[in-house]
Amino acid sequence: MQERIGVFVCKCGPNIGDKIDVDTIVNEVKNIDGVVTAKSHNLLCSNDGLEFLKEEIIKGNLSRVVVAACTPKMYEQKFMNTCEEAGLNPFLFHMTNIREQVAWVTPDKILATEKARKLCLAAINRMSFQEPIEKKEIDVQPDVLVVGGGVAGLEATLTLTAKGRKIILVEKDDSGKTETTESAQFRRVYLVEKSPCIGGVSARFEEVYQTMECAPCMLSPELQEVLQKENVETLTYSEVEEIVGSFGNFTVKIRRKARYVSEEACIGCNACFEPCPIEIPNQYDGGLSKRKAIYLPYAGALPNVPVIDRLNCLHLNGKECNACEQACAFGAINFEDEDRLIEKNVGAIILAVGSKLSDPTQFPQFGYGKYDNVLSAIQLERLNASNGPTGGKILLRNGQEPKSIAFIYCVGRKEKGYCSGICCMYMSALAHHVKEKLPDVKIYSFYTDLCLPKKEHQKIFEKVLAKGVEFIRSDGSEYVDYDGKKLIVKYKTESSVKSVLADMVILAPPVEPAKDIEKLAKLLDIPLDEHGFFSEEHILMKPFGAPLEGVFVVGTCQGPKDIGDSVAQGSASAGKILSRLMLGEKLELEPIVAEIDEEICCGCNTCIGLCPFSAIHRDVEKKVSVIDDTLCRGCGTCVAACPTGATKAKNFTMEQISAEIMEVAK
Amino acid sequence: MNPKSVIFCCSWSSYPGLQLSESLYEDPGKQNNIIISMCSGRVSAELILEAFNNDAWGVMVASCPNEKCEHDANYKTRRRIILLQKMLEQFGIKPERIKLEWIDKGEAAKLKLAIDDFSNELRKMGPVLSIN
């Protein structure tokens, strides 16, 4: 069938009209075989223009449409929508740019007209090869997997499950009767947390900047809400083992580690702790206190159900002991408990596995691990916490109050190569708390650079300064020594080497990626940055999207950040998911993708390794490569690499581009 | 005679930059014609050969700079172009006639300069003599 092509040249007011002889072009293309309509318009993107275009398509019964106007980046979508309204598949339309590419850059009208003419001819030549592309929709799973129960993960969970949606389904049966059913749909969130409790690192802090609020108090309403929500399944003491699938349809395997304490039966009375004969350092207190083999990470941890540490429990290691079982009045102890693998289907994944403070033993100059009273900031944080090892008293290891404390900022910054951005603030906040508790203590704060970027930060810093904390700028080469009685902090200023004596030294080591990050990155095949944090898709424009559709990296696993920023990212990622994985709706896929003709594909697998989105897999039975529509973004890398020409880039086919080249190079 | 070239622009980086091109870029009648190619990764050897087959004097591919391509396809394109240059040299087409330029979003001025330079180089080289 002969195509009926319509060509519309926009004058863009004077922008194109004054620089290009539009009428000459229109008159010439009119005579081309297949062109049934060629017209110019003063401003095609205006409402008038779009109406005109629509009428022309319908009136001329056009099967192909060319618009020569501005850059397609601006109004291509608008014109495509107009084509669709007129009943024409939008991919039977092509737009060529005679404004930015010609009118604006070619002062000579004759040359400009010649160039624009060629571009129009190229577009018309392309028309014989245009193919309709149907928009594809797939069923999607609206449920979401959130990995990590810290502030970012919690916020995402709560935003995602805030509201259900009423779905009204209208069905017509064979006799033509319509039946309307109404149902309420809720999105489920599976919150997977590796540790026995949710709340992340923040829940262990007594008071956090900028508000100097008690973090457990601030968080507990959120924690309670998450635990009580019907459509949130909180899986503590669990790890993700396997992830397959793609955006809209992931299948996830989660290992629920044996807790040996029944979550249903346990009422959280904690009577089992006392009789347990085992005592080991509690890692949740930075090793400052002891815990039993059956334990809660810290007092008040939620869910309030202890866990038995299988490595240290006597019973689980073949010894005769059932002290906790005897102490439990509710029969909650179950030594027969086993790991369970559970499978869930989700549409999107939020990774919020957080970060940790580096082990300061990596930086031996500070004497951490060598001298008793050199502590990491998180240990002081726990000393300060009312649910911590000293009940909130700031004490030296010998139980006495310190008279002087040296805070050392920027520990390991040079070695790591980045500023963690939160240490200046939490160290200032800690100094503030210490001064409140021990007003006479002398505090020295050694820093190389101060990082106080937000609107509240400077105020807090000034408050700490006013409390008499002495800030000393050094060049980052501090060194901690011990004279048998006191710790000596040696430091260099611009002119000389000096030292101060202190009872306690507090280090602010860099924030570094949590251990799980590497494992998760491998499971999902997503990249890590040079420091080992998750890479974001675009540091400015997509700061929390992983370069894999439907996967988000939020909070400190993407890079060091404070509580507020983590919460913001958690919420934002939930917003991204809410706007695309709608309850009761299908997901529209990117129409311009590549496809492989399995008749031509020789199964060489060249494309599989090249695809940046892991969208191509091998069909083992047919021995060919297959592209997954949900993952392909249409970059065309596989198309250019295919040795047999089996791969086709929709709307950018060899024929289409060659047809353009033929005219422009003529 | 004016040099004729085909310029493949990435639909996501170098091409959107053209929106900023008003008054930045002046093309005194050189026959440079831009074709949008999705990612530069789409620019296959066949497409470049097609341009030469249609009497183009040269072909330029405007791709994202180092580390900027979402698909890392700029590296793949570079490999492909280097190979193609070596091959075409044996048919009497100078490697300089195929050029890979790394241009980011919003670098309209750089794109203009690259196109101008390329046109000037092509002017010196003249058209490709028949390779049949």
PDB file of N, CA, C and O in Angstrom, chain A residues 424-450:
ATOM      1  N   CYS A 424      32.031  16.259  62.535  1.00  0.00           N
ATOM      2  CA  CYS A 424      32.170  17.560  63.194  1.00  0.00           C
ATOM      3  C   CYS A 424      30.960  17.812  64.068  1.00  0.00           C
ATOM      4  O   CYS A 424      31.065  18.310  65.185  1.00  0.00           O
ATOM      5  N   MET A 425      29.791  17.463  63.518  1.00  0.00           N
ATOM      6  CA  MET A 425      28.565  17.730  64.249  1.00  0.00           C
ATOM      7  C   MET A 425      28.362  16.783  65.406  1.00  0.00           C
ATOM      8  O   MET A 425      28.047  17.203  66.509  1.00  0.00           O
ATOM      9  N   TYR A 426      28.555  15.458  65.184  1.00  0.00           N
ATOM     10  CA  TYR A 426      28.279  14.572  66.327  1.00  0.00           C
ATOM     11  C   TYR A 426      29.332  14.734  67.407  1.00  0.00           C
ATOM     12  O   TYR A 426      29.043  14.588  68.583  1.00  0.00           O
ATOM     13  N   MET A 427      30.572  15.065  67.011  1.00  0.00           N
ATOM     14  CA  MET A 427      31.603  15.295  68.025  1.00  0.00           C
ATOM     15  C   MET A 427      31.258  16.546  68.829  1.00  0.00           C
ATOM     16  O   MET A 427      31.408  16.577  70.044  1.00  0.00           O
ATOM     17  N   SER A 428      30.769  17.584  68.158  1.00  0.00           N
ATOM     18  CA  SER A 428      30.374  18.797  68.865  1.00  0.00           C
ATOM     19  C   SER A 428      29.213  18.487  69.801  1.00  0.00           C
ATOM     20  O   SER A 428      29.183  18.938  70.951  1.00  0.00           O
ATOM     21  N   ALA A 429      28.258  17.698  69.316  1.00  0.00           N
ATOM     22  CA  ALA A 429      27.108  17.345  70.138  1.00  0.00           C
ATOM     23  C   ALA A 429      27.570  16.544  71.360  1.00  0.00           C
ATOM     24  O   ALA A 429      27.121  16.785  72.480  1.00  0.00           O
ATOM     25  N   LEU A 430      28.518  15.613  71.120  1.00  0.00           N
ATOM     26  CA  LEU A 430      29.032  14.811  72.239  1.00  0.00           C
ATOM     27  C   LEU A 430      29.741  15.682  73.266  1.00  0.00           C
ATOM     28  O   LEU A 430      29.534  15.537  74.470  1.00  0.00           O
ATOM     29  N   ALA A 431      30.558  16.614  72.765  1.00  0.00           N
ATOM     30  CA  ALA A 431      31.274  17.523  73.670  1.00  0.00           C
ATOM     31  C   ALA A 431      30.264  18.297  74.503  1.00  0.00           C
ATOM     32  O   ALA A 431      30.448  18.505  75.711  1.00  0.00           O
ATOM     33  N   HIS A 432      29.185  18.687  73.866  1.00  0.00           N
ATOM     34  CA  HIS A 432      28.129  19.419  74.542  1.00  0.00           C
ATOM     35  C   HIS A 432      27.522  18.573  75.668  1.00  0.00           C
ATOM     36  O   HIS A 432      27.378  19.031  76.804  1.00  0.00           O
ATOM     37  N   HIS A 433      27.204  17.315  75.355  1.00  0.00           N
ATOM     38  CA  HIS A 433      26.614  16.440  76.375  1.00  0.00           C
ATOM     39  C   HIS A 433      27.585  16.197  77.524  1.00  0.00           C
ATOM     40  O   HIS A 433      27.195  16.198  78.679  1.00  0.00           O
ATOM     41  N   VAL A 434      28.846  15.977  77.186  1.00  0.00           N
ATOM     42  CA  VAL A 434      29.831  15.723  78.232  1.00  0.00           C
ATOM     43  C   VAL A 434      29.934  16.927  79.153  1.00  0.00           C
ATOM     44  O   VAL A 434      29.956  16.803  80.379  1.00  0.00           O
ATOM     45  N   LYS A 435      29.968  18.111  78.555  1.00  0.00           N
ATOM     46  CA  LYS A 435      30.052  19.355  79.347  1.00  0.00           C
ATOM     47  C   LYS A 435      28.826  19.525  80.256  1.00  0.00           C
ATOM     48  O   LYS A 435      28.926  20.062  81.349  1.00  0.00           O
ATOM     49  N   GLU A 436      27.675  19.051  79.773  1.00  0.00           N
ATOM     50  CA  GLU A 436      26.459  19.142  80.594  1.00  0.00           C
ATOM     51  C   GLU A 436      26.590  18.244  81.820  1.00  0.00           C
ATOM     52  O   GLU A 436      26.199  18.601  82.912  1.00  0.00           O
ATOM     53  N   LYS A 437      27.150  17.049  81.596  1.00  0.00           N
ATOM     54  CA  LYS A 437      27.254  16.078  82.686  1.00  0.00           C
ATOM     55  C   LYS A 437      28.429  16.362  83.606  1.00  0.00           C
ATOM     56  O   LYS A 437      28.353  16.145  84.799  1.00  0.00           O
ATOM     57  N   LEU A 438      29.532  16.790  83.006  1.00  0.00           N
ATOM     58  CA  LEU A 438      30.742  17.065  83.789  1.00  0.00           C
ATOM     59  C   LEU A 438      31.200  18.493  83.481  1.00  0.00           C
ATOM     60  O   LEU A 438      32.090  18.706  82.669  1.00  0.00           O
ATOM     61  N   PRO A 439      30.595  19.469  84.137  1.00  0.00           N
ATOM     62  CA  PRO A 439      30.863  20.870  83.743  1.00  0.00           C
ATOM     63  C   PRO A 439      32.335  21.281  83.880  1.00  0.00           C
ATOM     64  O   PRO A 439      32.778  22.185  83.190  1.00  0.00           O
ATOM     65  N   ASP A 440      33.069  20.608  84.777  1.00  0.00           N
ATOM     66  CA  ASP A 440      34.444  21.046  84.991  1.00  0.00           C
ATOM     67  C   ASP A 440      35.462  20.351  84.095  1.00  0.00           C
ATOM     68  O   ASP A 440      36.659  20.617  84.174  1.00  0.00           O
ATOM     69  N   VAL A 441      35.005  19.419  83.280  1.00  0.00           N
ATOM     70  CA  VAL A 441      35.962  18.684  82.460  1.00  0.00           C
ATOM     71  C   VAL A 441      36.576  19.626  81.416  1.00  0.00           C
ATOM     72  O   VAL A 441      35.906  20.530  80.902  1.00  0.00           O
ATOM     73  N   LYS A 442      37.858  19.425  81.151  1.00  0.00           N
ATOM     74  CA  LYS A 442      38.536  20.238  80.134  1.00  0.00           C
ATOM     75  C   LYS A 442      38.458  19.468  78.809  1.00  0.00           C
ATOM     76  O   LYS A 442      38.852  18.303  78.746  1.00  0.00           O
ATOM     77  N   ILE A 443      37.916  20.106  77.789  1.00  0.00           N
ATOM     78  CA  ILE A 443      37.825  19.409  76.500  1.00  0.00           C
ATOM     79  C   ILE A 443      38.660  20.107  75.434  1.00  0.00           C
ATOM     80  O   ILE A 443      38.558  21.323  75.245  1.00  0.00           O
ATOM     81  N   TYR A 444      39.535  19.335  74.796  1.00  0.00           N
ATOM     82  CA  TYR A 444      40.290  19.828  73.639  1.00  0.00           C
ATOM     83  C   TYR A 444      39.701  19.167  72.400  1.00  0.00           C
ATOM     84  O   TYR A 444      39.473  17.970  72.393  1.00  0.00           O
ATOM     85  N   SER A 445      39.462  19.954  71.368  1.00  0.00           N
ATOM     86  CA  SER A 445      38.979  19.359  70.124  1.00  0.00           C
ATOM     87  C   SER A 445      39.990  19.623  69.019  1.00  0.00           C
ATOM     88  O   SER A 445      40.214  20.760  68.636  1.00  0.00           O
ATOM     89  N   PHE A 446      40.608  18.547  68.546  1.00  0.00           N
ATOM     90  CA  PHE A 446      41.605  18.697  67.477  1.00  0.00           C
ATOM     91  C   PHE A 446      40.944  18.471  66.133  1.00  0.00           C
ATOM     92  O   PHE A 446      40.315  17.440  65.909  1.00  0.00           O
ATOM     93  N   TYR A 447      41.086  19.432  65.261  1.00  0.00           N
ATOM     94  CA  TYR A 447      40.460  19.275  63.944  1.00  0.00           C
ATOM     95  C   TYR A 447      41.426  19.754  62.871  1.00  0.00           C
ATOM     96  O   TYR A 447      42.340  20.524  63.147  1.00  0.00           O
ATOM     97  N   THR A 448      41.230  19.274  61.664  1.00  0.00           N
ATOM     98  CA  THR A 448      42.022  19.844  60.555  1.00  0.00           C
ATOM     99  C   THR A 448      41.148  20.808  59.759  1.00  0.00           C
ATOM    100  O   THR A 448      41.575  21.885  59.397  1.00  0.00           O
ATOM    101  N   ASP A 449      39.906  20.384  59.492  1.00  0.00           N
ATOM    102  CA  ASP A 449      38.952  21.284  58.840  1.00  0.00           C
ATOM    103  C   ASP A 449      37.617  21.079  59.522  1.00  0.00           C
ATOM    104  O   ASP A 449      37.291  19.970  59.918  1.00  0.00           O
ATOM    105  N   LEU A 450      36.838  22.132  59.619  1.00  0.00           N
ATOM    106  CA  LEU A 450      35.506  21.974  60.202  1.00  0.00           C
ATOM    107  C   LEU A 450      34.482  21.938  59.080  1.00  0.00           C
ATOM    108  O   LEU A 450      34.550  22.720  58.133  1.00  0.00           O
TER     109      LEU A 450
END
